[in-house]
PDB file of C-alpha atoms in Angstrom:
ATOM      1  CA  UNK Q   1     312.733 159.603-185.932  1.00 35.00           C
ATOM      2  CA  UNK Q   2     309.846 158.709-183.726  1.00 38.00           C
ATOM      3  CA  UNK Q   3     307.726 161.410-182.160  1.00 34.00           C
ATOM      4  CA  UNK Q   4     304.569 159.807-180.891  1.00 33.00           C
ATOM      5  CA  UNK Q   5     304.507 156.091-181.367  1.00 36.00           C
ATOM      6  CA  UNK Q   6     303.675 152.973-179.426  1.00 41.00           C
ATOM      7  CA  UNK Q   7     305.995 150.106-179.986  1.00 43.00           C
ATOM      8  CA  UNK Q   8     304.374 146.897-178.804  1.00 43.00           C
ATOM      9  CA  UNK Q   9     304.934 147.201-175.011  1.00 44.00           C
ATOM     10  CA  UNK Q  10     307.017 150.387-174.949  1.00 50.00           C
ATOM     11  CA  UNK Q  11     305.363 153.775-175.335  1.00 49.00           C
ATOM     12  CA  UNK Q  12     307.113 157.020-176.033  1.00 49.00           C
ATOM     13  CA  UNK Q  13     306.264 160.435-174.636  1.00 46.00           C
ATOM     14  CA  UNK Q  14     304.473 162.835-176.996  1.00 43.00           C
ATOM     15  CA  UNK Q  15     307.159 165.510-176.794  1.00 47.00           C
ATOM     16  CA  UNK Q  16     310.079 163.165-177.321  1.00 50.00           C
ATOM     17  CA  UNK Q  17     312.434 163.375-180.314  1.00 61.00           C
ATOM     18  CA  UNK Q  18     314.318 160.104-179.987  1.00 68.00           C
ATOM     19  CA  UNK Q  19     316.082 158.266-182.713  1.00 82.00           C
ATOM     20  CA  UNK Q  20     315.140 154.582-182.623  1.00 86.00           C
ATOM     21  CA  UNK Q  21     317.622 152.233-184.176  1.00 91.00           C
ATOM     22  CA  UNK Q  22     316.875 148.774-185.549  1.00 94.00           C
ATOM     23  CA  UNK Q  23     318.660 147.349-182.487  1.00 93.00           C
ATOM     24  CA  UNK Q  24     316.437 149.423-180.158  1.00 92.00           C
ATOM     25  CA  UNK Q  25     313.362 148.226-181.892  1.00 93.00           C
ATOM     26  CA  UNK Q  26     314.559 144.622-181.555  1.00 95.00           C
ATOM     27  CA  UNK Q  27     315.072 145.124-177.792  1.00 94.00           C
ATOM     28  CA  UNK Q  28     311.627 146.641-177.441  1.00 94.00           C
ATOM     29  CA  UNK Q  29     310.078 143.752-179.358  1.00 95.00           C
ATOM     30  CA  UNK Q  30     312.006 141.199-177.310  1.00 96.00           C
ATOM     31  CA  UNK Q  31     310.808 142.876-174.120  1.00 95.00           C
ATOM     32  CA  UNK Q  32     307.223 142.743-175.387  1.00 94.00           C
ATOM     33  CA  UNK Q  33     307.508 139.046-176.188  1.00 97.00           C
ATOM     34  CA  UNK Q  34     309.072 138.266-172.848  1.00 96.00           C
ATOM     35  CA  UNK Q  35     306.410 140.266-171.087  1.00 95.00           C
ATOM     36  CA  UNK Q  36     303.579 138.437-172.894  1.00 96.00           C
ATOM     37  CA  UNK Q  37     305.195 135.044-172.159  1.00 97.00           C
ATOM     38  CA  UNK Q  38     305.625 136.020-168.516  1.00 97.00           C
ATOM     39  CA  UNK Q  39     301.930 136.812-168.216  1.00 96.00           C
ATOM     40  CA  UNK Q  40     301.121 133.458-169.784  1.00 97.00           C
ATOM     41  CA  UNK Q  41     303.366 131.704-167.300  1.00 97.00           C
ATOM     42  CA  UNK Q  42     301.805 133.604-164.388  1.00 97.00           C
ATOM     43  CA  UNK Q  43     298.381 132.390-165.580  1.00 97.00           C
ATOM     44  CA  UNK Q  44     299.652 128.799-165.865  1.00 97.00           C
ATOM     45  CA  UNK Q  45     301.144 129.032-162.353  1.00 97.00           C
ATOM     46  CA  UNK Q  46     297.830 130.233-161.016  1.00 97.00           C
ATOM     47  CA  UNK Q  47     296.062 127.314-162.703  1.00 97.00           C
ATOM     48  CA  UNK Q  48     298.577 124.822-161.277  1.00 96.00           C
ATOM     49  CA  UNK Q  49     298.086 126.229-157.786  1.00 96.00           C
ATOM     50  CA  UNK Q  50     294.278 125.916-158.156  1.00 96.00           C
ATOM     51  CA  UNK Q  51     294.698 122.368-159.308  1.00 94.00           C
ATOM     52  CA  UNK Q  52     296.901 121.574-156.313  1.00 95.00           C
ATOM     53  CA  UNK Q  53     294.323 123.073-154.007  1.00 95.00           C
ATOM     54  CA  UNK Q  54     291.581 121.062-155.654  1.00 92.00           C
ATOM     55  CA  UNK Q  55     293.580 117.874-155.186  1.00 91.00           C
ATOM     56  CA  UNK Q  56     294.025 118.731-151.501  1.00 92.00           C
ATOM     57  CA  UNK Q  57     290.363 119.447-151.087  1.00 91.00           C
ATOM     58  CA  UNK Q  58     289.455 116.183-152.769  1.00 86.00           C
ATOM     59  CA  UNK Q  59     291.778 114.224-150.574  1.00 86.00           C
ATOM     60  CA  UNK Q  60     290.414 115.913-147.416  1.00 87.00           C
ATOM     61  CA  UNK Q  61     286.820 115.258-148.457  1.00 85.00           C
ATOM     62  CA  UNK Q  62     287.600 111.640-149.235  1.00 82.00           C
ATOM     63  CA  UNK Q  63     289.104 111.149-145.829  1.00 80.00           C
ATOM     64  CA  UNK Q  64     286.183 112.760-144.003  1.00 83.00           C
ATOM     65  CA  UNK Q  65     283.290 111.329-145.941  1.00 73.00           C
ATOM     66  CA  UNK Q  66     284.267 107.736-146.707  1.00 68.00           C
ATOM     67  CA  UNK Q  67     284.973 104.531-144.803  1.00 73.00           C
ATOM     68  CA  UNK Q  68     288.410 103.040-145.524  1.00 67.00           C
ATOM     69  CA  UNK Q  69     286.935 100.141-147.568  1.00 75.00           C
ATOM     70  CA  UNK Q  70     284.565 102.248-149.719  1.00 79.00           C
ATOM     71  CA  UNK Q  71     285.307 102.699-153.400  1.00 84.00           C
ATOM     72  CA  UNK Q  72     285.438 106.210-154.861  1.00 82.00           C
ATOM     73  CA  UNK Q  73     284.849 107.393-158.453  1.00 84.00           C
ATOM     74  CA  UNK Q  74     288.100 108.665-159.802  1.00 81.00           C
ATOM     75  CA  UNK Q  75     288.348 110.634-163.070  1.00 81.00           C
ATOM     76  CA  UNK Q  76     290.830 109.319-165.553  1.00 80.00           C
ATOM     77  CA  UNK Q  77     290.760 111.353-168.756  1.00 81.00           C
ATOM     78  CA  UNK Q  78     287.018 111.786-169.454  1.00 88.00           C
ATOM     79  CA  UNK Q  79     285.754 108.695-167.618  1.00 90.00           C
ATOM     80  CA  UNK Q  80     285.329 107.750-163.984  1.00 86.00           C
ATOM     81  CA  UNK Q  81     286.683 104.510-162.619  1.00 88.00           C
ATOM     82  CA  UNK Q  82     286.113 103.081-159.148  1.00 89.00           C
ATOM     83  CA  UNK Q  83     289.177 102.921-156.944  1.00 86.00           C
ATOM     84  CA  UNK Q  84     289.743 102.091-153.323  1.00 84.00           C
ATOM     85  CA  UNK Q  85     290.515 104.943-151.044  1.00 84.00           C
ATOM     86  CA  UNK Q  86     294.213 103.920-150.912  1.00 85.00           C
ATOM     87  CA  UNK Q  87     294.453 103.710-154.723  1.00 87.00           C
ATOM     88  CA  UNK Q  88     292.775 107.126-155.032  1.00 86.00           C
ATOM     89  CA  UNK Q  89     295.131 108.665-152.499  1.00 87.00           C
ATOM     90  CA  UNK Q  90     298.119 107.136-154.388  1.00 91.00           C
ATOM     91  CA  UNK Q  91     296.807 108.621-157.687  1.00 90.00           C
ATOM     92  CA  UNK Q  92     296.233 112.029-156.025  1.00 90.00           C
ATOM     93  CA  UNK Q  93     299.759 111.969-154.622  1.00 92.00           C
ATOM     94  CA  UNK Q  94     301.181 111.195-158.094  1.00 94.00           C
ATOM     95  CA  UNK Q  95     299.133 114.013-159.671  1.00 93.00           C
ATOM     96  CA  UNK Q  96     300.346 116.387-156.925  1.00 94.00           C
ATOM     97  CA  UNK Q  97     303.981 115.469-157.612  1.00 96.00           C
ATOM     98  CA  UNK Q  98     303.547 116.077-161.344  1.00 95.00           C
ATOM     99  CA  UNK Q  99     301.859 119.421-160.750  1.00 96.00           C
ATOM    100  CA  UNK Q 100     304.537 120.527-158.268  1.00 96.00           C
ATOM    101  CA  UNK Q 101     307.272 119.640-160.846  1.00 97.00           C
ATOM    102  CA  UNK Q 102     305.461 121.555-163.568  1.00 97.00           C
ATOM    103  CA  UNK Q 103     305.007 124.512-161.206  1.00 97.00           C
ATOM    104  CA  UNK Q 104     308.742 124.491-160.388  1.00 97.00           C
ATOM    105  CA  UNK Q 105     309.634 124.400-164.075  1.00 97.00           C
ATOM    106  CA  UNK Q 106     307.303 127.347-164.787  1.00 97.00           C
ATOM    107  CA  UNK Q 107     308.796 129.294-161.873  1.00 97.00           C
ATOM    108  CA  UNK Q 108     312.261 128.800-163.259  1.00 97.00           C
ATOM    109  CA  UNK Q 109     311.154 130.016-166.713  1.00 97.00           C
ATOM    110  CA  UNK Q 110     309.462 133.047-165.096  1.00 97.00           C
ATOM    111  CA  UNK Q 111     312.679 133.873-163.277  1.00 97.00           C
ATOM    112  CA  UNK Q 112     314.697 133.596-166.545  1.00 97.00           C
ATOM    113  CA  UNK Q 113     312.250 135.903-168.321  1.00 97.00           C
ATOM    114  CA  UNK Q 114     312.343 138.450-165.499  1.00 96.00           C
ATOM    115  CA  UNK Q 115     316.155 138.531-165.662  1.00 97.00           C
ATOM    116  CA  UNK Q 116     316.097 139.162-169.438  1.00 96.00           C
ATOM    117  CA  UNK Q 117     313.402 141.843-168.988  1.00 96.00           C
ATOM    118  CA  UNK Q 118     315.380 143.594-166.222  1.00 95.00           C
ATOM    119  CA  UNK Q 119     318.454 143.779-168.458  1.00 96.00           C
ATOM    120  CA  UNK Q 120     316.389 145.032-171.444  1.00 95.00           C
ATOM    121  CA  UNK Q 121     314.666 147.594-169.189  1.00 94.00           C
ATOM    122  CA  UNK Q 122     318.073 148.859-167.992  1.00 93.00           C
ATOM    123  CA  UNK Q 123     319.338 149.184-171.525  1.00 93.00           C
ATOM    124  CA  UNK Q 124     316.241 150.888-172.861  1.00 92.00           C
ATOM    125  CA  UNK Q 125     315.793 153.252-169.912  1.00 91.00           C
ATOM    126  CA  UNK Q 126     319.505 154.174-170.106  1.00 91.00           C
ATOM    127  CA  UNK Q 127     319.018 155.206-173.733  1.00 89.00           C
ATOM    128  CA  UNK Q 128     315.521 156.692-173.665  1.00 88.00           C
ATOM    129  CA  UNK Q 129     315.061 157.748-170.003  1.00 86.00           C
ATOM    130  CA  UNK Q 130     311.535 158.943-169.285  1.00 83.00           C
ATOM    131  CA  UNK Q 131     310.698 158.914-172.983  1.00 85.00           C
ATOM    132  CA  UNK Q 132     309.786 155.223-172.851  1.00 86.00           C
ATOM    133  CA  UNK Q 133     307.424 153.424-170.531  1.00 85.00           C
ATOM    134  CA  UNK Q 134     307.957 149.717-170.076  1.00 84.00           C
ATOM    135  CA  UNK Q 135     305.906 149.387-166.877  1.00 81.00           C
ATOM    136  CA  UNK Q 136     302.740 147.350-166.909  1.00 74.00           C
ATOM    137  CA  UNK Q 137     299.449 149.202-166.872  1.00 67.00           C
ATOM    138  CA  UNK Q 138     297.627 148.618-163.592  1.00 61.00           C
ATOM    139  CA  UNK Q 139     294.082 148.574-164.816  1.00 53.00           C
TER     140      UNK Q 139
END
């Protein structure tokens, strides 16, 4: 019997007298793992969006500041190489495509995790009602 306990992401009310089975604990743990992974994916998505915006800004600045025949320093790994404006635009376009594909993949994974979490929430709230809290803290 669990009276006052915190189980990874699910917390129980202090006055509850709920019996937690092994299966329930597994569901709570799975929910916690999914929730943690979802937060990681959200952070990765935010990073990808920032990277896409940086690429757009770089492309805009390059168009404004340079003549068509000027060479621009372009970072490859940890070194800069000189590329023509057309070559740099091509490389930026390729990077943008890769980032958009990665972003799409991450969004799909986030959707899958949300579906799993919705089902787990429904199961756990059906059994424990208001005695469990699976909502994220809004600090």
